[in-house]
Amino acid sequence: MQYLEAVLFFLLTGNAMEQDTLTEKAAFTMYKDTLSLIKYISSKFRQQSNTPQANIDNKLAVLSLRCQALLYLKLFKMKKHEMKEYQKVLADYHQKAPQTTQLQHEGCGMAAAAGGQGTPSPMSPTPSPAGSVGSVGSQSSGYSSGELAGRGAGANAVGHTPPVPPTAQPAPVPSGSMGPCLSVPIAVHNAMHKQSQHVLSLLSCHELWEQADSLVYKAKHRDFFIQLDRSCGPLTLHSSLKDLVKYVQVGIQRLKEMSSARSPEDTSSTASGRV
């Protein structure tokens, strides 16, 4: 509980920084760091045991999920103006991009082989050794493209096949090892990468909010949160961070009271067990 209470002070600090034009950009970093802290705290909650302490931990987990969801939403909103600019770049590209830039499997493999030797490849407008960016997925947060490895395998096979007798046939390239390739300008690739990051924040927000709802029903905590809603007002995706802080503070205070109320019972049961 103390760690989650500390998180609330970080949220208030970030909110204050956001109101000042000099520290407005730093508030984004503050929120991201706070989000990482909440994730670490949430990993300590025990949600599977049917014990009084686990009952409290489940409620803390719900509050933690609400915090994470609204923080992800805050990060998305703070970058929403950038997303509009990225959308303009992508829309302009899709309108003007020629339809003939799509390559077949063989051409993609040949281009990858040439790109690995330091020559310009369709995946990069500038010469690159082995470090050229091959796909949007390879740059996304925590994800790697399954196609990248396939393209690299195809690149090694093409252009280095040893001579074969006239009666022999070269081994066919597996159809799933590489897909059609499309060359895009660096600016368009960067716009795709940034936009995917911001969309991921919005997606994470809704997923975490749904997880919190599911835990409330699964662990049968509806009564606790109905009373909390009546005291502080319902917490929704439209709630501000100040509303969130007030809501979680009251929730933690009630959980502390629940913990204190059961402590004498635990002490007496322990003492009787010793006797």
CSV table of C-alpha atoms in Angstrom, one decimal:
chain,number,residue,atom,x,y,z
A,1,MET,CA,0.0,0.0,0.0
A,2,GLN,CA,2.8,2.4,0.8
A,3,TYR,CA,4.4,1.9,-2.6
A,4,LEU,CA,1.1,2.6,-4.3
A,5,GLU,CA,0.6,5.7,-2.1
A,6,ALA,CA,4.1,6.9,-3.3
A,7,VAL,CA,3.0,6.5,-6.9
A,8,LEU,CA,0.1,9.0,-6.2
A,9,PHE,CA,2.7,11.7,-5.3
A,10,PHE,CA,4.5,11.0,-8.6
A,11,LEU,CA,1.2,11.5,-10.4
A,12,LEU,CA,0.6,14.8,-8.6
A,13,THR,CA,4.1,15.9,-9.4
A,14,GLY,CA,3.7,15.0,-13.1
A,15,ASN,CA,0.4,16.9,-13.2
A,16,ALA,CA,2.1,20.0,-11.8
A,17,MET,CA,4.9,19.7,-14.3
A,18,GLU,CA,2.4,19.4,-17.1
A,19,GLN,CA,0.9,22.8,-16.2
A,20,ASP,CA,4.2,24.6,-16.5
A,21,THR,CA,5.4,25.3,-20.0
A,22,LEU,CA,9.0,24.8,-19.0
A,23,THR,CA,8.5,21.3,-17.6
A,24,GLU,CA,5.6,20.2,-19.8
A,25,LYS,CA,7.8,17.8,-21.9
A,26,ALA,CA,9.5,16.4,-18.8
A,27,ALA,CA,6.0,15.5,-17.5
A,28,PHE,CA,5.8,12.8,-20.2
A,29,THR,CA,8.9,11.2,-18.9
A,30,MET,CA,7.7,11.4,-15.4
A,31,TYR,CA,4.5,9.6,-16.3
A,32,LYS,CA,6.4,6.9,-18.2
A,33,ASP,CA,8.7,6.3,-15.2
A,34,THR,CA,5.7,6.2,-12.9
A,35,LEU,CA,4.1,3.7,-15.1
A,36,SER,CA,7.1,1.4,-14.9
A,37,LEU,CA,7.0,1.7,-11.1
A,38,ILE,CA,3.4,0.7,-11.0
A,39,LYS,CA,4.0,-2.3,-13.1
A,40,TYR,CA,6.7,-3.4,-10.7
A,41,ILE,CA,4.5,-2.9,-7.7
A,42,SER,CA,1.6,-4.8,-9.4
A,43,SER,CA,3.9,-7.8,-9.8
A,44,LYS,CA,4.0,-8.2,-6.0
A,45,PHE,CA,0.3,-8.6,-5.5
A,46,ARG,CA,-0.9,-12.1,-4.8
A,47,GLN,CA,-4.1,-12.6,-6.7
A,48,GLN,CA,-4.6,-16.4,-6.5
A,49,SER,CA,-4.7,-17.3,-2.8
A,50,ASN,CA,-8.0,-17.4,-1.0
A,51,THR,CA,-6.7,-15.6,2.1
A,52,PRO,CA,-7.6,-12.3,3.8
A,53,GLN,CA,-4.4,-10.7,2.6
A,54,ALA,CA,-4.9,-11.9,-1.0
A,55,ASN,CA,-8.4,-10.3,-0.8
A,56,ILE,CA,-6.8,-7.0,0.0
A,57,ASP,CA,-4.1,-7.6,-2.7
A,58,ASN,CA,-6.8,-8.2,-5.3
A,59,LYS,CA,-8.4,-4.8,-4.5
A,60,LEU,CA,-5.0,-3.1,-4.7
A,61,ALA,CA,-4.5,-4.8,-8.0
A,62,VAL,CA,-7.7,-3.3,-9.4
A,63,LEU,CA,-6.6,0.1,-8.2
A,64,SER,CA,-3.2,-0.4,-9.8
A,65,LEU,CA,-4.8,-1.4,-13.1
A,66,ARG,CA,-6.9,1.7,-13.1
A,67,CYS,CA,-3.8,3.8,-12.5
A,68,GLN,CA,-2.0,2.1,-15.4
A,69,ALA,CA,-4.9,2.5,-17.7
A,70,LEU,CA,-5.4,6.2,-17.1
A,71,LEU,CA,-1.6,6.8,-17.3
A,72,TYR,CA,-1.5,5.1,-20.7
A,73,LEU,CA,-4.4,7.2,-21.8
A,74,LYS,CA,-2.6,10.3,-20.6
A,75,LEU,CA,0.6,9.4,-22.6
A,76,PHE,CA,-1.6,8.9,-25.7
A,77,LYS,CA,-3.3,12.3,-25.3
A,78,MET,CA,0.0,14.1,-24.7
A,79,LYS,CA,1.2,12.8,-28.1
A,80,LYS,CA,-2.1,13.1,-30.0
A,81,HIS,CA,-1.0,16.3,-31.8
A,82,GLU,CA,2.0,14.4,-33.1
A,83,MET,CA,-0.1,11.6,-34.3
A,84,LYS,CA,-2.0,14.0,-36.5
A,85,GLU,CA,1.2,15.1,-38.1
A,86,TYR,CA,2.3,11.4,-38.6
A,87,GLN,CA,-1.2,10.7,-40.1
A,88,LYS,CA,-0.7,13.5,-42.6
A,89,VAL,CA,2.7,12.0,-43.7
A,90,LEU,CA,1.2,8.6,-44.1
A,91,ALA,CA,-1.9,9.8,-45.9
A,92,ASP,CA,0.2,11.8,-48.3
A,93,TYR,CA,2.5,8.9,-49.0
A,94,HIS,CA,-0.4,6.4,-49.6
A,95,GLN,CA,-1.9,8.9,-52.1
A,96,LYS,CA,1.3,9.4,-54.1
A,97,ALA,CA,3.0,6.1,-53.7
A,98,PRO,CA,3.2,4.2,-57.0
A,99,GLN,CA,1.5,0.7,-57.1
A,100,THR,CA,4.5,-0.8,-58.9
A,101,THR,CA,6.8,-0.7,-55.9
A,102,GLN,CA,5.6,-4.1,-54.7
A,103,LEU,CA,8.2,-6.8,-55.4
A,104,GLN,CA,8.0,-10.5,-55.8
A,105,HIS,CA,9.7,-13.0,-53.5
A,106,GLU,CA,12.7,-13.5,-55.7
A,107,GLY,CA,13.2,-9.8,-56.2
A,108,CYS,CA,13.0,-9.2,-52.5
A,109,GLY,CA,15.6,-11.8,-51.8
A,110,MET,CA,18.0,-10.4,-54.4
A,111,ALA,CA,17.6,-7.0,-52.9
A,112,ALA,CA,18.2,-8.2,-49.4
A,113,ALA,CA,21.4,-10.0,-50.6
A,114,ALA,CA,22.6,-6.8,-52.3
A,115,GLY,CA,21.7,-4.8,-49.3
A,116,GLY,CA,23.8,-7.1,-47.1
A,117,GLN,CA,26.9,-6.3,-49.3
A,118,GLY,CA,26.6,-2.5,-48.7
A,119,THR,CA,24.5,-1.6,-51.8
A,120,PRO,CA,21.2,0.3,-51.6
A,121,SER,CA,18.3,-2.1,-51.1
A,122,PRO,CA,14.6,-1.5,-51.5
A,123,MET,CA,14.2,-1.5,-47.7
A,124,SER,CA,16.5,1.5,-47.3
A,125,PRO,CA,17.2,4.5,-49.5
A,126,THR,CA,20.8,4.7,-48.4
A,127,PRO,CA,23.6,2.2,-48.5
A,128,SER,CA,23.7,0.1,-45.3
A,129,PRO,CA,25.8,-2.9,-44.2
A,130,ALA,CA,23.8,-5.4,-42.2
A,131,GLY,CA,22.0,-2.8,-40.0
A,132,SER,CA,19.4,-1.5,-42.5
A,133,VAL,CA,15.9,-1.4,-41.1
A,134,GLY,CA,13.8,-4.1,-42.7
A,135,SER,CA,10.4,-3.7,-41.2
A,136,VAL,CA,8.2,-1.5,-39.1
A,137,GLY,CA,7.7,-4.4,-36.6
A,138,SER,CA,11.4,-4.6,-35.8
A,139,GLN,CA,11.2,-1.0,-34.4
A,140,SER,CA,8.1,-1.4,-32.3
A,141,SER,CA,8.2,-1.4,-28.6
A,142,GLY,CA,9.3,-4.9,-27.4
A,143,TYR,CA,8.4,-6.6,-30.6
A,144,SER,CA,10.5,-8.1,-33.4
A,145,SER,CA,9.5,-8.8,-36.9
A,146,GLY,CA,9.3,-12.5,-37.8
A,147,GLU,CA,9.8,-11.5,-41.4
A,148,LEU,CA,13.2,-10.0,-40.8
A,149,ALA,CA,14.8,-13.3,-40.0
A,150,GLY,CA,13.2,-14.9,-43.0
A,151,ARG,CA,14.4,-12.2,-45.3
A,152,GLY,CA,17.9,-12.6,-44.0
A,153,ALA,CA,17.8,-16.3,-44.7
A,154,GLY,CA,16.6,-15.7,-48.2
A,155,ALA,CA,19.3,-13.2,-48.8
A,156,ASN,CA,22.0,-15.7,-47.9
A,157,ALA,CA,20.5,-18.2,-50.3
A,158,VAL,CA,20.2,-16.0,-53.3
A,159,GLY,CA,23.3,-15.1,-55.1
A,160,HIS,CA,25.5,-17.7,-53.4
A,161,THR,CA,24.0,-20.9,-54.8
A,162,PRO,CA,26.8,-23.2,-56.1
A,163,PRO,CA,26.7,-24.5,-59.7
A,164,VAL,CA,24.4,-27.5,-60.1
A,165,PRO,CA,24.5,-30.2,-62.8
A,166,PRO,CA,22.0,-29.7,-65.7
A,167,THR,CA,19.8,-32.5,-64.4
A,168,ALA,CA,19.6,-31.1,-60.8
A,169,GLN,CA,17.1,-28.5,-59.7
A,170,PRO,CA,17.9,-25.8,-57.1
A,171,ALA,CA,16.0,-26.2,-53.8
A,172,PRO,CA,12.8,-24.2,-53.8
A,173,VAL,CA,12.6,-21.3,-51.4
A,174,PRO,CA,9.9,-21.9,-48.8
A,175,SER,CA,6.9,-19.7,-49.5
A,176,GLY,CA,6.6,-18.7,-45.9
A,177,SER,CA,10.3,-17.6,-45.5
A,178,MET,CA,9.6,-14.1,-46.9
A,179,GLY,CA,6.7,-12.0,-48.0
A,180,PRO,CA,6.3,-9.3,-50.6
A,181,CYS,CA,8.5,-6.3,-50.0
A,182,LEU,CA,7.7,-2.6,-50.2
A,183,SER,CA,10.2,0.2,-50.1
A,184,VAL,CA,9.2,3.3,-48.2
A,185,PRO,CA,11.0,6.6,-47.5
A,186,ILE,CA,12.7,6.9,-44.1
A,187,ALA,CA,10.3,9.7,-43.1
A,188,VAL,CA,7.4,7.4,-43.8
A,189,HIS,CA,9.0,4.6,-41.9
A,190,ASN,CA,9.6,6.8,-38.9
A,191,ALA,CA,6.0,8.0,-39.0
A,192,MET,CA,4.8,4.5,-39.0
A,193,HIS,CA,7.0,3.6,-36.0
A,194,LYS,CA,6.0,6.6,-33.9
A,195,GLN,CA,2.3,6.1,-34.7
A,196,SER,CA,2.4,2.4,-33.7
A,197,GLN,CA,3.9,3.4,-30.4
A,198,HIS,CA,1.2,5.9,-29.6
A,199,VAL,CA,-1.6,3.5,-30.8
A,200,LEU,CA,-0.1,0.9,-28.5
A,201,SER,CA,-0.6,3.3,-25.5
A,202,LEU,CA,-4.3,3.6,-26.3
A,203,LEU,CA,-4.6,-0.2,-26.8
A,204,SER,CA,-2.9,-0.8,-23.5
A,205,CYS,CA,-5.2,1.6,-21.8
A,206,HIS,CA,-8.4,-0.3,-22.8
A,207,GLU,CA,-6.9,-3.7,-22.2
A,208,LEU,CA,-5.8,-2.8,-18.6
A,209,TRP,CA,-9.2,-1.2,-17.9
A,210,GLU,CA,-10.9,-4.4,-19.0
A,211,GLN,CA,-8.6,-6.4,-16.9
A,212,ALA,CA,-9.6,-4.3,-13.9
A,213,ASP,CA,-13.3,-4.8,-14.6
A,214,SER,CA,-12.8,-8.6,-15.0
A,215,LEU,CA,-10.9,-8.8,-11.7
A,216,VAL,CA,-13.7,-6.9,-9.9
A,217,TYR,CA,-16.3,-9.5,-11.0
A,218,LYS,CA,-14.0,-12.5,-10.8
A,219,ALA,CA,-12.9,-11.8,-7.3
A,220,LYS,CA,-16.3,-10.6,-6.2
A,221,HIS,CA,-15.3,-7.1,-5.2
A,222,ARG,CA,-18.3,-5.3,-6.6
A,223,ASP,CA,-19.6,-4.1,-3.2
A,224,PHE,CA,-16.3,-2.6,-2.3
A,225,PHE,CA,-15.9,-0.5,-5.5
A,226,ILE,CA,-19.6,0.4,-5.5
A,227,GLN,CA,-19.2,2.0,-2.1
A,228,LEU,CA,-16.0,3.6,-3.3
A,229,ASP,CA,-17.8,5.1,-6.3
A,230,ARG,CA,-20.5,6.5,-4.1
A,231,SER,CA,-17.9,8.2,-1.9
A,232,CYS,CA,-15.6,9.6,-4.6
A,233,GLY,CA,-17.7,9.5,-7.8
A,234,PRO,CA,-17.3,6.8,-10.4
A,235,LEU,CA,-13.9,6.4,-11.9
A,236,THR,CA,-14.0,6.4,-15.7
A,237,LEU,CA,-11.7,6.8,-18.7
A,238,HIS,CA,-12.8,10.5,-18.7
A,239,SER,CA,-11.5,11.0,-15.1
A,240,SER,CA,-8.6,13.3,-14.6
A,241,LEU,CA,-5.4,12.3,-12.8
A,242,LYS,CA,-6.5,14.4,-9.8
A,243,ASP,CA,-9.7,12.3,-9.7
A,244,LEU,CA,-7.7,9.2,-9.9
A,245,VAL,CA,-5.4,10.2,-7.0
A,246,LYS,CA,-8.4,11.0,-4.8
A,247,TYR,CA,-10.1,7.7,-5.7
A,248,VAL,CA,-7.1,5.6,-5.0
A,249,GLN,CA,-6.3,7.4,-1.8
A,250,VAL,CA,-9.7,6.7,-0.4
A,251,GLY,CA,-9.5,3.1,-1.6
A,252,ILE,CA,-6.1,2.6,0.1
A,253,GLN,CA,-7.4,4.1,3.4
A,254,ARG,CA,-10.4,1.7,3.4
A,255,LEU,CA,-8.0,-1.2,2.8
A,256,LYS,CA,-5.9,-0.1,5.7
A,257,GLU,CA,-9.0,-0.1,7.9
A,258,MET,CA,-9.8,-3.6,6.7
A,259,SER,CA,-6.3,-4.8,7.4
A,260,SER,CA,-6.3,-3.3,10.9
A,261,ALA,CA,-9.7,-4.8,11.7
A,262,ARG,CA,-8.5,-8.3,11.0
A,263,SER,CA,-5.2,-8.0,12.8
A,264,PRO,CA,-6.5,-8.6,16.3
A,265,GLU,CA,-8.3,-11.7,15.1
A,266,ASP,CA,-5.1,-13.0,13.5
A,267,THR,CA,-3.2,-12.3,16.8
A,268,SER,CA,-5.8,-14.1,19.0
A,269,SER,CA,-5.9,-17.1,16.7
A,270,THR,CA,-2.2,-17.3,16.7
A,271,ALA,CA,-2.1,-17.1,20.5
A,272,SER,CA,-4.8,-19.8,20.9
A,273,GLY,CA,-2.9,-22.0,18.5
A,274,ARG,CA,0.2,-21.7,20.7
A,275,VAL,CA,-1.8,-22.6,23.8
